[in-house]
Amino acid sequence: MSTSNAGRLVVRCPDRPGIVAVLSRLMADAGANITDSQQHSSDPSGGTFTLRLEFVLDDLAGRRAGLEEQLAALAGEWGMTYRLVLADERPRLAVFVSKTDHVLQELLYRVSAGDLRAEIAVVISNHPDLEPVATAHGVPFHHVPVTPGTKAEAEARALELVGDCDLVVLARYMQIVSPEFCARFPERLINIHHSFLPAFVGANPYQAAADRGVKLIGATAHYVTAELDAGPIIEQEVARIDHRATVEDMRRVGRYVERQVLAQAVTWHVEDRVIVDGAKTIVFA
């Protein structure tokens, strides 16, 4: 089905009566057909109201500027922030990796299959190992070595390569990015890690987990902030194991869960389904 006339509108404003009616009237007057609507109020007695609409409107590309003018007028009256996008627009992703390829492979596959409506514009790595994976999909690959003494220069080079990408994805990138790097991509920098953190940290968390007899293997995808692994959580998943699982079994299950969780988080982000709300997120799944 063509999406050339399909759009999305995400609105946030102080909660008060009449918001849905006003926005619905605006869309109806424009001739738009609302195909999906989700909303959330953090506190009906005076919190923040969030609304996500999907709609279809003939000649949306040509009429987008007019819609945005009307939304801007409402924004002043209602204290509203908004984002209006065409569903056909494909955000450009920069993916950072190290040596493991499972999450990169999942993202590349979903893009090629059309399940992730985005473009992977560049793959950047502190190791050369995954260049064949990227080039096999026609994606530029850049090896940017990182050492303690060259970290600042490496990040500067990486930022040059990222350029104007819409989203940065740390797909098992085994380097801690600096607060300055995080600040360049507020709510546009996503990381994946196993859910053992912070209970099982260090170089071999699966061995530590096996030693403790864990029964759940999990992963967490979150926005990256200056505070390590403390950014707003987008998606989490777990898989059950039992006493027979070896450390390698745990790693295998962990790879599977990480692939699913990161790909889902990135998909929700590019579809404007994730709204950061303080230290948490609203996810219109």
Short mmCIF file of C-alpha atoms in Angstrom, two decimals:
data_model
loop_
_atom_site.label_atom_id
_atom_site.label_comp_id
_atom_site.label_asym_id
_atom_site.label_seq_id
_atom_site.Cartn_x
_atom_site.Cartn_y
_atom_site.Cartn_z
CA MET A 1 0.00 0.00 0.00
CA SER A 2 1.31 3.44 -0.93
CA THR A 3 2.22 5.71 1.95
CA SER A 4 2.84 8.81 -0.17
CA ASN A 5 -0.11 10.64 1.41
CA ALA A 6 0.25 9.15 4.91
CA GLY A 7 1.55 11.23 7.80
CA ARG A 8 2.11 11.22 11.54
CA LEU A 9 1.50 13.92 14.09
CA VAL A 10 2.87 13.82 17.65
CA VAL A 11 1.68 16.52 20.05
CA ARG A 12 2.60 17.32 23.67
CA CYS A 13 1.05 20.04 25.80
CA PRO A 14 -0.31 20.73 29.28
CA ASP A 15 -3.39 18.61 29.85
CA ARG A 16 -6.76 20.34 29.76
CA PRO A 17 -10.16 19.66 28.20
CA GLY A 18 -10.65 20.13 24.48
CA ILE A 19 -7.24 19.19 23.06
CA VAL A 20 -8.42 16.11 21.15
CA ALA A 21 -11.43 17.99 19.80
CA VAL A 22 -9.32 20.90 18.56
CA LEU A 23 -6.79 18.68 16.81
CA SER A 24 -9.48 16.42 15.35
CA ARG A 25 -11.28 19.47 13.98
CA LEU A 26 -8.07 20.78 12.43
CA MET A 27 -7.49 17.47 10.67
CA ALA A 28 -11.13 17.16 9.59
CA ASP A 29 -11.18 20.69 8.16
CA ALA A 30 -8.06 19.82 6.16
CA GLY A 31 -9.80 16.74 4.78
CA ALA A 32 -7.52 14.27 6.54
CA ASN A 33 -8.68 10.78 7.46
CA ILE A 34 -7.32 9.76 10.90
CA THR A 35 -6.37 6.08 10.72
CA ASP A 36 -4.89 5.63 14.19
CA SER A 37 -4.92 7.65 17.39
CA GLN A 38 -3.19 7.02 20.72
CA GLN A 39 -2.96 9.32 23.70
CA HIS A 40 -1.62 9.47 27.24
CA SER A 41 -2.03 11.85 30.15
CA SER A 42 0.61 11.83 32.88
CA ASP A 43 -1.89 13.38 35.30
CA PRO A 44 -5.40 14.41 34.21
CA SER A 45 -5.53 17.03 36.96
CA GLY A 46 -2.65 19.01 35.50
CA GLY A 47 0.01 16.86 33.88
CA THR A 48 1.30 16.57 30.33
CA PHE A 49 -0.90 15.30 27.51
CA THR A 50 0.66 13.33 24.63
CA LEU A 51 -1.12 12.43 21.39
CA ARG A 52 0.07 10.47 18.36
CA LEU A 53 -2.01 10.45 15.18
CA GLU A 54 -1.62 8.59 11.90
CA PHE A 55 -3.59 10.06 9.02
CA VAL A 56 -4.00 10.16 5.26
CA LEU A 57 -4.38 13.42 3.35
CA ASP A 58 -4.35 13.93 -0.41
CA ASP A 59 -1.24 15.82 -1.59
CA LEU A 60 0.19 15.79 1.92
CA ALA A 61 3.65 16.85 0.74
CA GLY A 62 2.21 19.92 -0.94
CA ARG A 63 -0.08 20.77 1.97
CA ARG A 64 2.39 20.09 4.77
CA ALA A 65 3.48 23.72 5.15
CA GLY A 66 -0.12 24.86 5.50
CA LEU A 67 -0.82 22.26 8.16
CA GLU A 68 2.26 23.30 10.08
CA GLU A 69 1.14 26.95 10.01
CA GLN A 70 -2.16 25.95 11.60
CA LEU A 71 -0.37 23.78 14.16
CA ALA A 72 1.98 26.66 14.99
CA ALA A 73 -1.01 28.88 15.71
CA LEU A 74 -2.47 26.23 18.03
CA ALA A 75 0.91 25.73 19.68
CA GLY A 76 0.93 29.30 20.95
CA GLU A 77 -2.58 29.05 22.35
CA TRP A 78 -2.23 25.61 23.95
CA GLY A 79 1.45 25.60 24.98
CA MET A 80 1.99 22.81 22.51
CA THR A 81 5.02 21.20 20.92
CA TYR A 82 4.44 19.09 17.83
CA ARG A 83 6.14 16.97 15.19
CA LEU A 84 4.55 16.44 11.76
CA VAL A 85 6.21 13.95 9.41
CA LEU A 86 5.49 12.18 6.16
CA ALA A 87 5.38 8.40 6.55
CA ASP A 88 7.45 8.06 3.37
CA GLU A 89 10.39 9.90 4.94
CA ARG A 90 13.19 7.50 5.84
CA PRO A 91 15.43 8.60 8.72
CA ARG A 92 19.15 8.12 8.19
CA LEU A 93 20.91 5.92 10.76
CA ALA A 94 24.56 5.78 11.81
CA VAL A 95 25.36 2.42 13.41
CA PHE A 96 28.36 1.93 15.70
CA VAL A 97 29.70 -1.60 16.18
CA SER A 98 32.74 -3.40 17.52
CA LYS A 99 33.35 -7.08 16.75
CA THR A 100 29.99 -8.82 17.24
CA ASP A 101 27.63 -8.70 14.29
CA HIS A 102 24.28 -10.06 15.50
CA VAL A 103 22.47 -6.77 16.12
CA LEU A 104 23.96 -5.13 13.02
CA GLN A 105 22.81 -8.10 10.94
CA GLU A 106 19.30 -7.77 12.34
CA LEU A 107 19.09 -4.07 11.52
CA LEU A 108 20.43 -4.61 8.01
CA TYR A 109 17.96 -7.41 7.40
CA ARG A 110 14.96 -5.44 8.63
CA VAL A 111 15.89 -2.47 6.46
CA SER A 112 16.29 -4.68 3.38
CA ALA A 113 13.01 -6.47 4.13
CA GLY A 114 11.14 -3.21 4.53
CA ASP A 115 10.28 -3.90 8.17
CA LEU A 116 12.43 -0.98 9.36
CA ARG A 117 11.61 2.09 7.28
CA ALA A 118 15.00 3.75 7.56
CA GLU A 119 18.30 4.02 5.74
CA ILE A 120 21.52 2.81 7.33
CA ALA A 121 23.79 5.54 6.01
CA VAL A 122 27.05 4.47 7.62
CA VAL A 123 28.58 1.82 9.89
CA ILE A 124 31.41 3.00 12.15
CA SER A 125 33.60 0.66 14.19
CA ASN A 126 36.63 0.67 16.43
CA HIS A 127 37.63 -2.65 14.78
CA PRO A 128 37.78 -3.68 11.10
CA ASP A 129 36.06 -7.05 11.60
CA LEU A 130 32.56 -6.20 10.37
CA GLU A 131 33.48 -4.36 7.19
CA PRO A 132 32.41 -7.35 5.02
CA VAL A 133 28.98 -7.35 6.66
CA ALA A 134 28.36 -3.68 5.91
CA THR A 135 29.79 -3.72 2.39
CA ALA A 136 27.73 -6.80 1.48
CA HIS A 137 24.65 -4.61 2.04
CA GLY A 138 26.10 -1.63 0.20
CA VAL A 139 26.60 0.41 3.38
CA PRO A 140 29.78 2.50 3.80
CA PHE A 141 32.02 1.20 6.59
CA HIS A 142 34.62 3.26 8.44
CA HIS A 143 37.23 1.90 10.83
CA VAL A 144 37.97 4.46 13.54
CA PRO A 145 40.41 2.94 16.07
CA VAL A 146 39.99 4.05 19.68
CA THR A 147 42.71 4.01 22.34
CA PRO A 148 42.76 5.81 25.69
CA GLY A 149 45.16 8.33 24.24
CA THR A 150 43.19 8.97 21.03
CA LYS A 151 39.59 8.82 22.27
CA ALA A 152 38.88 12.53 21.74
CA GLU A 153 40.28 12.48 18.21
CA ALA A 154 38.38 9.27 17.41
CA GLU A 155 35.08 10.77 18.58
CA ALA A 156 35.71 13.89 16.53
CA ARG A 157 36.30 11.74 13.45
CA ALA A 158 33.20 9.66 14.21
CA LEU A 159 31.08 12.83 14.44
CA GLU A 160 32.34 13.87 11.02
CA LEU A 161 31.24 10.52 9.62
CA VAL A 162 27.84 10.66 11.32
CA GLY A 163 27.19 14.02 9.70
CA ASP A 164 23.49 14.85 9.51
CA CYS A 165 22.18 11.38 10.38
CA ASP A 166 18.88 11.42 12.26
CA LEU A 167 19.69 8.64 14.73
CA VAL A 168 22.83 7.03 16.14
CA VAL A 169 22.60 3.38 17.19
CA LEU A 170 25.20 1.73 19.41
CA ALA A 171 24.84 -1.86 18.19
CA ARG A 172 27.08 -3.59 20.71
CA TYR A 173 29.69 -0.86 20.41
CA MET A 174 32.10 -1.68 23.20
CA GLN A 175 33.19 1.87 23.96
CA ILE A 176 31.77 4.42 26.39
CA VAL A 177 30.90 7.59 24.53
CA SER A 178 31.66 10.91 26.17
CA PRO A 179 29.07 13.30 27.66
CA GLU A 180 29.90 15.70 24.83
CA PHE A 181 29.05 13.03 22.28
CA CYS A 182 25.76 12.29 24.06
CA ALA A 183 24.90 15.99 24.08
CA ARG A 184 25.11 16.09 20.28
CA PHE A 185 22.27 13.58 19.98
CA PRO A 186 19.66 14.24 22.67
CA GLU A 187 16.99 11.53 22.47
CA ARG A 188 18.64 10.37 19.21
CA LEU A 189 21.25 7.96 20.58
CA ILE A 190 20.15 4.39 21.36
CA ASN A 191 22.15 1.66 23.07
CA ILE A 192 21.57 -2.05 23.75
CA HIS A 193 22.94 -4.00 26.68
CA HIS A 194 22.21 -7.22 28.51
CA SER A 195 19.91 -6.79 31.47
CA PHE A 196 22.47 -8.23 33.89
CA LEU A 197 23.75 -4.68 34.32
CA PRO A 198 24.51 -3.56 36.91
CA ALA A 199 24.28 -6.90 38.76
CA PHE A 200 26.85 -8.62 36.54
CA VAL A 201 29.38 -6.17 35.18
CA GLY A 202 32.86 -6.68 33.81
CA ALA A 203 34.34 -8.52 30.87
CA ASN A 204 32.46 -11.82 31.32
CA PRO A 205 28.96 -11.14 32.68
CA TYR A 206 27.50 -14.40 31.38
CA GLN A 207 30.02 -16.44 33.37
CA ALA A 208 29.15 -14.39 36.46
CA ALA A 209 25.45 -14.95 35.79
CA ALA A 210 25.97 -18.67 35.32
CA ASP A 211 27.87 -18.83 38.60
CA ARG A 212 24.81 -17.32 40.32
CA GLY A 213 22.33 -19.64 38.60
CA VAL A 214 20.21 -16.97 36.88
CA LYS A 215 16.98 -18.14 35.26
CA LEU A 216 16.25 -15.21 32.95
CA ILE A 217 18.37 -13.80 30.12
CA GLY A 218 17.41 -10.27 29.12
CA ALA A 219 18.30 -7.14 27.22
CA THR A 220 17.48 -3.44 27.51
CA ALA A 221 17.43 -0.77 24.81
CA HIS A 222 17.59 2.80 26.04
CA TYR A 223 18.46 6.33 25.07
CA VAL A 224 22.01 7.21 26.01
CA THR A 225 22.69 10.01 28.47
CA ALA A 226 25.83 11.21 30.19
CA GLU A 227 25.04 8.88 33.11
CA LEU A 228 26.20 5.41 32.10
CA ASP A 229 23.34 2.98 31.27
CA ALA A 230 20.83 5.22 33.04
CA GLY A 231 18.98 6.77 30.09
CA PRO A 232 15.22 6.39 29.49
CA ILE A 233 14.33 2.78 28.70
CA ILE A 234 12.61 2.09 25.36
CA GLU A 235 12.25 -1.69 25.28
CA GLN A 236 13.15 -4.75 27.34
CA GLU A 237 12.71 -8.48 26.87
CA VAL A 238 13.67 -11.68 28.67
CA ALA A 239 13.99 -15.36 27.81
CA ARG A 240 13.82 -18.13 30.38
CA ILE A 241 16.62 -20.66 30.85
CA ASP A 242 17.16 -23.43 33.37
CA HIS A 243 19.92 -25.25 35.24
CA ARG A 244 21.07 -27.06 32.09
CA ALA A 245 22.14 -23.86 30.31
CA THR A 246 25.84 -23.46 29.76
CA VAL A 247 27.58 -20.11 29.51
CA GLU A 248 27.55 -20.46 25.73
CA ASP A 249 23.82 -21.24 25.84
CA MET A 250 23.33 -18.00 27.76
CA ARG A 251 25.37 -16.03 25.25
CA ARG A 252 23.34 -17.53 22.39
CA VAL A 253 20.03 -16.64 24.04
CA GLY A 254 21.41 -13.22 24.90
CA ARG A 255 22.31 -12.56 21.27
CA TYR A 256 18.81 -13.47 20.16
CA VAL A 257 17.15 -11.21 22.75
CA GLU A 258 19.51 -8.30 22.02
CA ARG A 259 18.71 -8.50 18.31
CA GLN A 260 14.99 -8.35 18.90
CA VAL A 261 15.07 -5.63 21.54
CA LEU A 262 17.34 -3.21 19.71
CA ALA A 263 15.57 -3.64 16.37
CA GLN A 264 12.21 -3.04 18.03
CA ALA A 265 13.45 0.06 19.84
CA VAL A 266 14.89 1.52 16.65
CA THR A 267 11.70 0.74 14.73
CA TRP A 268 9.54 2.45 17.34
CA HIS A 269 11.85 5.47 17.33
CA VAL A 270 11.78 5.98 13.57
CA GLU A 271 7.99 5.60 13.59
CA ASP A 272 7.70 8.39 16.19
CA ARG A 273 6.23 6.01 18.76
CA VAL A 274 8.69 6.89 21.56
CA ILE A 275 8.32 10.08 23.58
CA VAL A 276 10.78 10.85 26.35
CA ASP A 277 8.98 11.86 29.52
CA GLY A 278 11.61 12.85 32.06
CA ALA A 279 13.55 9.76 33.08
CA LYS A 280 11.01 7.47 31.39
CA THR A 281 9.46 6.99 27.98
CA ILE A 282 5.96 6.79 26.58
CA VAL A 283 5.84 4.11 23.89
CA PHE A 284 2.79 3.97 21.63
CA ALA A 285 3.38 0.40 20.45
#
